[in-house]
Structure formats: structure tokens, C-alpha cells
Amino acid sequence: MIGRNDPCPCGSGKKYKKCHGREAGGAQALADAEIKRIMAAYIQHAPSKVDRAELSLHIKTWMTRLGGLMETEVIEGAAFEHFLFVVNSKLWENHLDSALSRTAREEVKTVLRAWRKPFVLMAAVNGKESGHFVMADVFGKEKRSMRADAGKDAPAGTVFFGIVLPDPREREDGVQPVTTLYSIPAESAWVTSKIREMADSEGTEPDAEFLARRLMDVFHLLFSPQVPDAAPVQETGNREDGTAVAETAETAAPAEEAAAGQETELPEGLTAGQEKAAVMLASELAADQEPEKTIGQIRNVLVSYFIEENPIVRKPGGWVAGAYLAAQEAGRLSGEPFNAKEAAERFGVSAATAQKYASALSGQMAE
């Protein structure tokens, strides 16, 4: 694939983007849009094809291990991403095969074939070149590059970490994050020595396979305050297509506003966030003209889950969207059917967030 900054093959001496690349611009934009849709479709719909109990247990395991070290939404996002692209990699490959059979664009096919093998990147920044970070694997010899979004910078020595996909659209050694990458400042590079020690204890190499298998433990190491003067690990930001797994948008109205006219009668012991989610759910169901009995049953499922699991609720809209999806799947709602994307948009969260909470609630909702 010809990079936009490569010499144009027509022999003009100009860069491709300044020459015949101009003519291809419209077609390339369409191809890029199709590629984004393929990724978004997988994140939005894949959880419905896997065992929800298995997904819920996977997220709960990560929460137990990492709770207190990372924000709840970040833990859930990382666990969700690991489940979809590593634990269930075959499902991802099947999704790509299906997309390959439907597309007619060669540019799209090239990218989808490259995407078949997601891997965990841990690479140090060497510099910047033609709008790309130039990197070298910390534990290997591979050279990598990644598009540097406008306004984003990383000093030499910064280590990028996260699940990525090969991306040959602009450079043969290109990669792109599945959703979110984490940046480890150069002064915290001691963590790579700790990871090597982890691998040595197993008698193996700290390669991408090891990092994928021990991803939760690597996160634990990265976010543990083991060295007092070490700079913190930071998120570098999400992909431009908005399919972020780690949701950052705050949702919504105060509980008092959401509750207008609704009797809560909630049990004692719920946190403010949990109460807000329960009241908001009842209010939305009432606005949809669901019967009072149905409203009570669905709200009680959410409240029961809160009492049993006691999750930290920072984004009530995510739980409400999840409850709606789980209730629809259980046949409890009387209105028009909707998908994860529509539920997510209604409550101001990502489809991935809505699916995660639906997975958590679906077991009790079906009873």
C-alpha cells in the first residue's frame, strides 16, 4: 500500500498525497469510514454472541484484582477489550472474515487481513517522523510507528502500552490502538525490568504472547505505587472513531430531576451513585409508559445487583442503558426494539459500556 508521504509512482517527484493521491482522496475516505464501521460493529454487537456470564466473571476478576488502583471505568474497559480481542480472538477473526466477504474495496481488505492478529504493544518512543511516532519494541527487535494525533506529543523514552492492531494504511510498520493506549513516562521505565522478572519467573520471554496472557498482572504492576517518586501511568487518549471502551463522558441529570414524580422507596445502604441510577431507571421507564409492575421489577433487579456486588457507580447512565438492554433481551419491555448503539446514545455512554452493564444484569433480569 502506498503511503501518503511516499513518492508518487507516476514519477512526478511529488509526494503521493500531493499528486495522484488527491484523486484517491474521496475513495480513501470512504474506505476509512467503512473500516471504522467494521470496528464499531464488533465492539457494539460481539458481547451478544458470547457467554454473558463468562464476560461478567472476567470483568469481576479484573475488578477484584485492580480495584483501588485504577478508575472503575478504566478497569472495566481494559477487561472488556481483553475479553473481546484476546480471550475470544476467534470471534474477532470470524467478524473480520464476514466483513471481508462483504466488502469490495481492496484498501479495506488489506487492512482487515492485517487486523487478524491483535497484540499487546510495549514500545519505546525514539522520535517523531512525518506525523508518526517512531518506536521500538521494549522486549523485541521490531520497529513500530503510530500516527501522532494533532496536539499529541511524547518525549523520547516514553513507553506506549496497550492492545493494538497492525495498520498498513500509511506505513508498513504502522499500528493503531484498539481503543486506548497507556503512556509510561521515561522516568518510570523501571517497570519493564519488573515485567522481565515476571517472565523470568515462568522461564519464558516477555513477548507479546506473555503480555497478552498476563495483561491483568501487568496493569497491576503499572498502577501499583511501588516506587514513590515514579511518574504515573497515563492514558494517551482514545481513537477518533469514538468506539472507546473506557468511557469518559459524564452522564446526566441529578437524581432529584430524574426522579420527578417517581416514588423511589429504595433500601438503605445504597451509595449516591447507585441511588441515582435506580431513580433514573424508574423515571425513564415511566416516561416510556411501561406498567408500574414492570418498572418495579426492572428497578429491583438493578438494586439487587447493587446490594450484592456493591459496584462504584460514577456514570448512572451506563447502568440504565445496560438495564434497558438486559430487560429487552429478557422480553420485559413493551416498546419498540432498539440496539446497543441506540440505548447508549440515549443515555450518553458508549455502546461498549451499555453492553458491559447489560452483561452484568442479564442473569438476574432473565429470572
CSV table of C-alpha atoms in Angstrom, one decimal:
chain,number,residue,atom,x,y,z
A,1,MET,CA,0.0,0.0,0.0
A,2,ILE,CA,1.4,3.4,-1.0
A,3,GLY,CA,1.8,5.8,2.0
A,4,ARG,CA,0.6,9.4,1.6
A,5,ASN,CA,4.1,10.7,2.1
A,6,ASP,CA,5.7,8.2,-0.3
A,7,PRO,CA,6.9,9.4,-3.8
A,8,CYS,CA,4.0,9.2,-6.2
A,9,PRO,CA,4.5,6.1,-8.5
A,10,CYS,CA,3.8,8.3,-11.6
A,11,GLY,CA,7.3,9.6,-11.4
A,12,SER,CA,6.4,13.3,-10.9
A,13,GLY,CA,8.8,13.5,-7.9
A,14,LYS,CA,5.9,14.8,-5.7
A,15,LYS,CA,4.6,13.1,-2.7
A,16,TYR,CA,1.6,10.8,-3.4
A,17,LYS,CA,-0.8,12.9,-1.3
A,18,LYS,CA,0.2,16.0,-3.4
A,19,CYS,CA,-0.2,14.2,-6.7
A,20,HIS,CA,-2.4,11.2,-7.7
A,21,GLY,CA,-3.3,10.8,-4.0
A,22,ARG,CA,-5.6,13.8,-4.4
A,23,GLU,CA,-7.7,11.8,-6.8
A,24,ALA,CA,-7.8,8.9,-4.5
A,25,GLY,CA,-8.8,11.0,-1.5
A,26,GLY,CA,-12.5,10.5,-1.8
A,27,ALA,CA,-12.2,6.8,-2.3
A,28,GLN,CA,-9.8,6.6,0.7
A,29,ALA,CA,-12.2,8.5,2.9
A,30,LEU,CA,-14.9,6.0,2.1
A,31,ALA,CA,-12.6,3.1,2.8
A,32,ASP,CA,-11.6,4.6,6.1
A,33,ALA,CA,-15.2,5.2,7.1
A,34,GLU,CA,-16.0,1.5,6.2
A,35,ILE,CA,-13.1,0.4,8.4
A,36,LYS,CA,-14.3,2.4,11.3
A,37,ARG,CA,-17.8,0.9,10.9
A,38,ILE,CA,-16.4,-2.6,11.0
A,39,MET,CA,-14.6,-2.0,14.2
A,40,ALA,CA,-17.6,-0.2,15.8
A,41,ALA,CA,-19.9,-3.1,14.8
A,42,TYR,CA,-17.7,-5.6,16.6
A,43,ILE,CA,-17.5,-3.7,19.8
A,44,GLN,CA,-21.2,-3.0,19.8
A,45,HIS,CA,-22.5,-6.5,19.0
A,46,ALA,CA,-19.9,-9.1,19.9
A,47,PRO,CA,-21.0,-9.4,23.5
A,48,SER,CA,-24.3,-10.8,22.4
A,49,LYS,CA,-22.5,-13.7,20.8
A,50,VAL,CA,-20.5,-14.7,23.8
A,51,ASP,CA,-21.5,-16.2,27.2
A,52,ARG,CA,-22.6,-13.1,29.2
A,53,ALA,CA,-21.8,-14.9,32.4
A,54,GLU,CA,-18.3,-15.6,31.2
A,55,LEU,CA,-17.8,-11.9,30.3
A,56,SER,CA,-19.3,-10.7,33.6
A,57,LEU,CA,-16.9,-13.1,35.5
A,58,HIS,CA,-14.0,-11.8,33.5
A,59,ILE,CA,-14.7,-8.2,34.4
A,60,LYS,CA,-15.4,-9.1,38.0
A,61,THR,CA,-12.0,-10.8,38.2
A,62,TRP,CA,-10.2,-7.7,36.9
A,63,MET,CA,-12.2,-5.5,39.3
A,64,THR,CA,-11.2,-7.7,42.2
A,65,ARG,CA,-7.5,-7.6,41.2
A,66,LEU,CA,-7.3,-3.9,40.2
A,67,GLY,CA,-9.9,-2.2,42.3
A,68,GLY,CA,-8.4,0.7,44.2
A,69,LEU,CA,-5.5,1.1,41.8
A,70,MET,CA,-7.4,2.3,38.7
A,71,GLU,CA,-10.7,4.0,38.0
A,72,THR,CA,-13.6,1.6,37.8
A,73,GLU,CA,-14.5,2.6,34.2
A,74,VAL,CA,-10.9,2.1,33.1
A,75,ILE,CA,-10.7,-1.4,34.7
A,76,GLU,CA,-14.0,-2.4,33.0
A,77,GLY,CA,-12.8,-1.0,29.7
A,78,ALA,CA,-9.5,-2.8,29.8
A,79,ALA,CA,-11.1,-6.1,30.8
A,80,PHE,CA,-13.8,-5.8,28.1
A,81,GLU,CA,-11.2,-5.1,25.5
A,82,HIS,CA,-9.0,-8.0,26.6
A,83,PHE,CA,-12.1,-10.3,26.6
A,84,LEU,CA,-13.1,-9.3,23.0
A,85,PHE,CA,-9.7,-9.2,21.3
A,86,VAL,CA,-7.6,-11.7,23.3
A,87,VAL,CA,-9.7,-14.2,25.2
A,88,ASN,CA,-12.2,-14.5,22.3
A,89,SER,CA,-9.8,-13.8,19.4
A,90,LYS,CA,-11.6,-16.4,17.3
A,91,LEU,CA,-14.8,-14.3,17.4
A,92,TRP,CA,-12.8,-11.3,16.2
A,93,GLU,CA,-11.4,-13.4,13.3
A,94,ASN,CA,-14.8,-14.6,12.4
A,95,HIS,CA,-16.1,-11.0,12.4
A,96,LEU,CA,-13.2,-10.0,10.0
A,97,ASP,CA,-13.9,-13.0,7.7
A,98,SER,CA,-17.5,-11.9,7.5
A,99,ALA,CA,-16.5,-8.3,6.7
A,100,LEU,CA,-14.0,-9.4,4.1
A,101,SER,CA,-16.7,-11.4,2.3
A,102,ARG,CA,-18.9,-8.3,2.1
A,103,THR,CA,-16.5,-5.5,1.1
A,104,ALA,CA,-15.4,-4.8,-2.5
A,105,ARG,CA,-12.7,-2.3,-1.6
A,106,GLU,CA,-9.2,-3.6,-1.8
A,107,GLU,CA,-8.0,-0.9,0.6
A,108,VAL,CA,-10.4,-2.3,3.2
A,109,LYS,CA,-9.4,-5.9,2.6
A,110,THR,CA,-5.7,-5.1,3.1
A,111,VAL,CA,-6.4,-3.6,6.5
A,112,LEU,CA,-8.8,-6.3,7.6
A,113,ARG,CA,-6.2,-9.0,6.7
A,114,ALA,CA,-3.6,-7.1,8.8
A,115,TRP,CA,-6.1,-6.8,11.7
A,116,ARG,CA,-6.4,-10.6,12.2
A,117,LYS,CA,-3.8,-10.7,15.0
A,118,PRO,CA,-4.2,-8.1,17.7
A,119,PHE,CA,-1.2,-7.9,20.0
A,120,VAL,CA,-0.1,-6.2,23.2
A,121,LEU,CA,2.3,-3.4,22.3
A,122,MET,CA,5.0,-2.2,24.7
A,123,ALA,CA,7.3,0.0,22.7
A,124,ALA,CA,9.5,3.0,23.5
A,125,VAL,CA,9.3,6.2,21.5
A,126,ASN,CA,12.5,7.1,19.6
A,127,GLY,CA,11.2,10.2,18.0
A,128,LYS,CA,8.7,11.6,15.5
A,129,GLU,CA,8.7,11.4,11.7
A,130,SER,CA,6.2,12.6,9.2
A,131,GLY,CA,3.5,12.9,11.8
A,132,HIS,CA,4.1,9.5,13.3
A,133,PHE,CA,5.7,8.3,16.5
A,134,VAL,CA,8.6,6.0,15.7
A,135,MET,CA,9.0,3.3,18.2
A,136,ALA,CA,11.0,0.2,19.1
A,137,ASP,CA,9.7,-2.9,21.0
A,138,VAL,CA,10.9,-2.9,24.5
A,139,PHE,CA,11.3,-6.7,24.6
A,140,GLY,CA,12.0,-7.4,20.9
A,141,LYS,CA,13.6,-6.1,17.8
A,142,GLU,CA,10.5,-4.9,15.9
A,143,LYS,CA,10.2,-1.3,14.8
A,144,ARG,CA,6.8,0.3,15.0
A,145,SER,CA,5.1,3.5,14.1
A,146,MET,CA,1.8,5.1,15.1
A,147,ARG,CA,0.1,8.2,13.8
A,148,ALA,CA,0.6,11.1,16.2
A,149,ASP,CA,-2.7,12.9,16.5
A,150,ALA,CA,-2.7,16.7,16.4
A,151,GLY,CA,-1.5,18.2,19.6
A,152,LYS,CA,-0.2,14.9,21.0
A,153,ASP,CA,3.4,14.6,21.9
A,154,ALA,CA,5.6,12.1,23.7
A,155,PRO,CA,9.2,12.6,24.7
A,156,ALA,CA,11.8,10.1,23.6
A,157,GLY,CA,11.9,7.2,26.1
A,158,THR,CA,8.1,7.3,26.7
A,159,VAL,CA,6.7,3.7,26.5
A,160,PHE,CA,3.3,3.1,24.9
A,161,PHE,CA,1.4,0.1,26.2
A,162,GLY,CA,-1.9,-1.5,25.2
A,163,ILE,CA,-3.7,-3.8,22.7
A,164,VAL,CA,-3.1,-2.7,19.1
A,165,LEU,CA,-3.8,-3.8,15.5
A,166,PRO,CA,-1.3,-3.7,12.6
A,167,ASP,CA,-2.3,-0.7,10.4
A,168,PRO,CA,-0.6,-0.6,7.0
A,169,ARG,CA,-2.6,2.3,5.6
A,170,GLU,CA,0.2,4.9,5.9
A,171,ARG,CA,3.3,2.9,6.9
A,172,GLU,CA,4.2,-0.8,6.7
A,173,ASP,CA,5.2,-0.9,10.3
A,174,GLY,CA,2.1,1.1,11.5
A,175,VAL,CA,-0.1,0.1,14.4
A,176,GLN,CA,-3.2,1.6,15.9
A,177,PRO,CA,-4.7,1.2,19.3
A,178,VAL,CA,-7.9,-0.9,19.6
A,179,THR,CA,-9.2,1.8,21.9
A,180,THR,CA,-6.9,3.2,24.5
A,181,LEU,CA,-3.1,3.2,24.9
A,182,TYR,CA,-1.3,4.0,28.1
A,183,SER,CA,1.9,6.0,28.2
A,184,ILE,CA,4.6,5.2,30.7
A,185,PRO,CA,7.0,8.2,31.3
A,186,ALA,CA,10.7,7.6,30.6
A,187,GLU,CA,11.4,8.0,34.3
A,188,SER,CA,9.2,5.1,35.1
A,189,ALA,CA,10.9,2.7,32.7
A,190,TRP,CA,11.8,0.6,35.8
A,191,VAL,CA,8.5,-1.2,35.2
A,192,THR,CA,9.9,-3.0,32.2
A,193,SER,CA,12.6,-4.6,34.4
A,194,LYS,CA,9.8,-5.8,36.7
A,195,ILE,CA,7.9,-7.3,33.7
A,196,ARG,CA,11.1,-9.1,32.6
A,197,GLU,CA,11.4,-10.5,36.1
A,198,MET,CA,7.8,-11.8,35.9
A,199,ALA,CA,8.6,-13.6,32.7
A,200,ASP,CA,11.9,-15.0,34.1
A,201,SER,CA,10.0,-16.5,37.0
A,202,GLU,CA,8.0,-18.5,34.4
A,203,GLY,CA,11.0,-19.4,32.4
A,204,THR,CA,9.7,-17.6,29.3
A,205,GLU,CA,10.3,-14.4,27.3
A,206,PRO,CA,8.3,-11.2,27.9
A,207,ASP,CA,7.0,-11.2,24.3
A,208,ALA,CA,3.5,-10.2,23.1
A,209,GLU,CA,2.0,-13.6,23.9
A,210,PHE,CA,3.3,-13.3,27.5
A,211,LEU,CA,2.0,-9.7,27.8
A,212,ALA,CA,-1.5,-10.8,26.5
A,213,ARG,CA,-1.7,-13.7,28.9
A,214,ARG,CA,-0.6,-11.8,31.9
A,215,LEU,CA,-2.2,-8.5,30.9
A,216,MET,CA,-4.1,-8.1,34.2
A,217,ASP,CA,-0.9,-8.6,36.2
A,218,VAL,CA,0.9,-6.1,34.0
A,219,PHE,CA,-1.8,-3.5,34.7
A,220,HIS,CA,-1.4,-4.3,38.4
A,221,LEU,CA,2.3,-3.6,38.2
A,222,LEU,CA,1.9,-0.4,36.2
A,223,PHE,CA,-0.6,1.2,38.5
A,224,SER,CA,0.8,0.0,41.9
A,225,PRO,CA,2.5,2.8,43.8
A,226,GLN,CA,5.7,0.7,44.3
A,227,VAL,CA,8.1,3.5,43.6
A,228,PRO,CA,7.2,6.7,45.4
A,229,ASP,CA,8.9,9.1,43.0
A,230,ALA,CA,7.8,7.3,39.8
A,231,ALA,CA,5.7,9.3,37.4
A,232,PRO,CA,2.2,7.9,37.0
A,233,VAL,CA,1.0,5.8,34.1
A,234,GLN,CA,-1.4,7.9,31.9
A,235,GLU,CA,-4.0,7.2,29.3
A,236,THR,CA,-2.9,8.8,26.0
A,237,GLY,CA,-6.4,9.1,24.6
A,238,ASN,CA,-9.0,7.2,22.6
A,239,ARG,CA,-9.4,6.5,18.9
A,240,GLU,CA,-11.0,9.2,16.8
A,241,ASP,CA,-13.9,7.0,15.8
A,242,GLY,CA,-15.4,7.1,19.2
A,243,THR,CA,-15.5,3.4,19.9
A,244,ALA,CA,-13.7,3.9,23.2
A,245,VAL,CA,-14.1,1.1,25.7
A,246,ALA,CA,-13.1,3.2,28.6
A,247,GLU,CA,-15.9,5.7,28.7
A,248,THR,CA,-15.0,9.2,29.8
A,249,ALA,CA,-18.2,11.2,29.3
A,250,GLU,CA,-20.2,12.1,32.3
A,251,THR,CA,-23.9,11.4,32.2
A,252,ALA,CA,-26.7,13.1,33.3
A,253,ALA,CA,-29.2,14.8,35.4
A,254,PRO,CA,-29.3,15.0,39.2
A,255,ALA,CA,-31.4,12.3,40.9
A,256,GLU,CA,-33.9,14.8,42.0
A,257,GLU,CA,-34.6,15.9,38.5
A,258,ALA,CA,-34.6,12.3,37.1
A,259,ALA,CA,-37.0,11.3,39.9
A,260,ALA,CA,-39.7,13.9,39.3
A,261,GLY,CA,-42.9,12.4,40.4
A,262,GLN,CA,-41.4,8.9,40.9
A,263,GLU,CA,-41.6,7.0,44.3
A,264,THR,CA,-38.2,5.6,45.0
A,265,GLU,CA,-38.7,3.5,48.1
A,266,LEU,CA,-35.1,2.4,47.8
A,267,PRO,CA,-33.4,0.3,50.5
A,268,GLU,CA,-30.9,1.9,52.8
A,269,GLY,CA,-27.2,1.3,52.2
A,270,LEU,CA,-27.0,2.3,48.5
A,271,THR,CA,-24.4,4.8,47.5
A,272,ALA,CA,-25.4,8.2,46.0
A,273,GLY,CA,-24.4,6.9,42.5
A,274,GLN,CA,-26.4,3.7,42.9
A,275,GLU,CA,-29.5,5.6,44.1
A,276,LYS,CA,-29.1,8.0,41.2
A,277,ALA,CA,-29.0,5.1,38.7
A,278,ALA,CA,-32.0,3.4,40.2
A,279,VAL,CA,-34.1,6.5,40.3
A,280,MET,CA,-33.1,7.5,36.8
A,281,LEU,CA,-34.0,4.0,35.5
A,282,ALA,CA,-37.5,4.2,37.1
A,283,SER,CA,-38.0,7.7,35.7
A,284,GLU,CA,-37.0,6.7,32.1
A,285,LEU,CA,-39.2,3.6,32.2
A,286,ALA,CA,-42.2,5.7,33.4
A,287,ALA,CA,-41.5,8.1,30.6
A,288,ASP,CA,-41.7,5.2,28.2
A,289,GLN,CA,-45.1,4.4,29.7
A,290,GLU,CA,-44.1,1.0,31.0
A,291,PRO,CA,-46.5,-0.5,33.6
A,292,GLU,CA,-45.8,0.2,37.2
A,293,LYS,CA,-45.2,-3.5,37.9
A,294,THR,CA,-42.6,-3.7,35.1
A,295,ILE,CA,-40.9,-0.6,36.3
A,296,GLY,CA,-40.7,-2.1,39.8
A,297,GLN,CA,-39.4,-5.4,38.6
A,298,ILE,CA,-36.6,-4.0,36.4
A,299,ARG,CA,-35.6,-1.5,39.0
A,300,ASN,CA,-35.5,-4.2,41.7
A,301,VAL,CA,-33.1,-6.2,39.5
A,302,LEU,CA,-30.7,-3.3,39.3
A,303,VAL,CA,-31.0,-2.6,43.1
A,304,SER,CA,-30.5,-6.3,43.9
A,305,TYR,CA,-27.3,-6.3,41.9
A,306,PHE,CA,-26.1,-3.1,43.6
A,307,ILE,CA,-26.7,-4.7,47.1
A,308,GLU,CA,-25.0,-8.0,46.2
A,309,GLU,CA,-22.0,-6.6,44.2
A,310,ASN,CA,-21.7,-3.0,45.5
A,311,PRO,CA,-20.1,-1.6,42.4
A,312,ILE,CA,-18.9,2.0,42.3
A,313,VAL,CA,-21.4,3.9,40.1
A,314,ARG,CA,-19.8,7.1,38.6
A,315,LYS,CA,-21.9,7.1,35.4
A,316,PRO,CA,-25.5,6.2,36.2
A,317,GLY,CA,-26.4,6.4,32.5
A,318,GLY,CA,-24.2,3.4,31.8
A,319,TRP,CA,-26.2,1.2,34.2
A,320,VAL,CA,-29.5,2.5,33.0
A,321,ALA,CA,-28.5,1.7,29.4
A,322,GLY,CA,-27.4,-1.7,30.5
A,323,ALA,CA,-30.6,-2.4,32.4
A,324,TYR,CA,-32.6,-1.4,29.3
A,325,LEU,CA,-30.6,-3.8,27.1
A,326,ALA,CA,-30.9,-6.7,29.6
A,327,ALA,CA,-34.6,-6.0,30.1
A,328,GLN,CA,-35.2,-6.1,26.4
A,329,GLU,CA,-33.3,-9.3,26.0
A,330,ALA,CA,-35.4,-10.8,28.7
A,331,GLY,CA,-38.6,-9.7,27.0
A,332,ARG,CA,-39.7,-7.3,29.8
A,333,LEU,CA,-40.2,-4.2,27.7
A,334,SER,CA,-43.2,-3.4,25.6
A,335,GLY,CA,-41.9,-0.6,23.4
A,336,GLU,CA,-40.1,-0.6,20.0
A,337,PRO,CA,-36.9,-2.8,19.9
A,338,PHE,CA,-33.6,-1.0,20.0
A,339,ASN,CA,-29.9,-1.9,19.7
A,340,ALA,CA,-26.9,-1.2,21.9
A,341,LYS,CA,-25.9,1.9,20.0
A,342,GLU,CA,-29.4,3.4,20.3
A,343,ALA,CA,-29.5,2.7,24.0
A,344,ALA,CA,-26.1,4.1,24.5
A,345,GLU,CA,-26.8,7.3,22.6
A,346,ARG,CA,-30.0,7.8,24.6
A,347,PHE,CA,-28.1,7.7,27.9
A,348,GLY,CA,-24.9,9.4,26.9
A,349,VAL,CA,-22.5,6.5,27.1
A,350,SER,CA,-20.7,4.2,24.6
A,351,ALA,CA,-22.2,1.1,23.2
A,352,ALA,CA,-19.4,-0.9,24.8
A,353,THR,CA,-20.3,0.5,28.2
A,354,ALA,CA,-24.0,-0.3,27.8
A,355,GLN,CA,-23.1,-3.9,26.7
A,356,LYS,CA,-20.9,-4.4,29.7
A,357,TYR,CA,-23.6,-3.5,32.2
A,358,ALA,CA,-26.2,-5.5,30.3
A,359,SER,CA,-23.9,-8.5,30.7
A,360,ALA,CA,-23.7,-7.9,34.4
A,361,LEU,CA,-27.5,-7.7,34.8
A,362,SER,CA,-28.7,-10.2,32.2
A,363,GLY,CA,-28.6,-13.2,34.6
A,364,GLN,CA,-30.9,-11.7,37.2
A,365,MET,CA,-33.1,-10.0,34.6
A,366,ALA,CA,-33.9,-13.3,32.9
A,367,GLU,CA,-35.1,-14.9,36.2
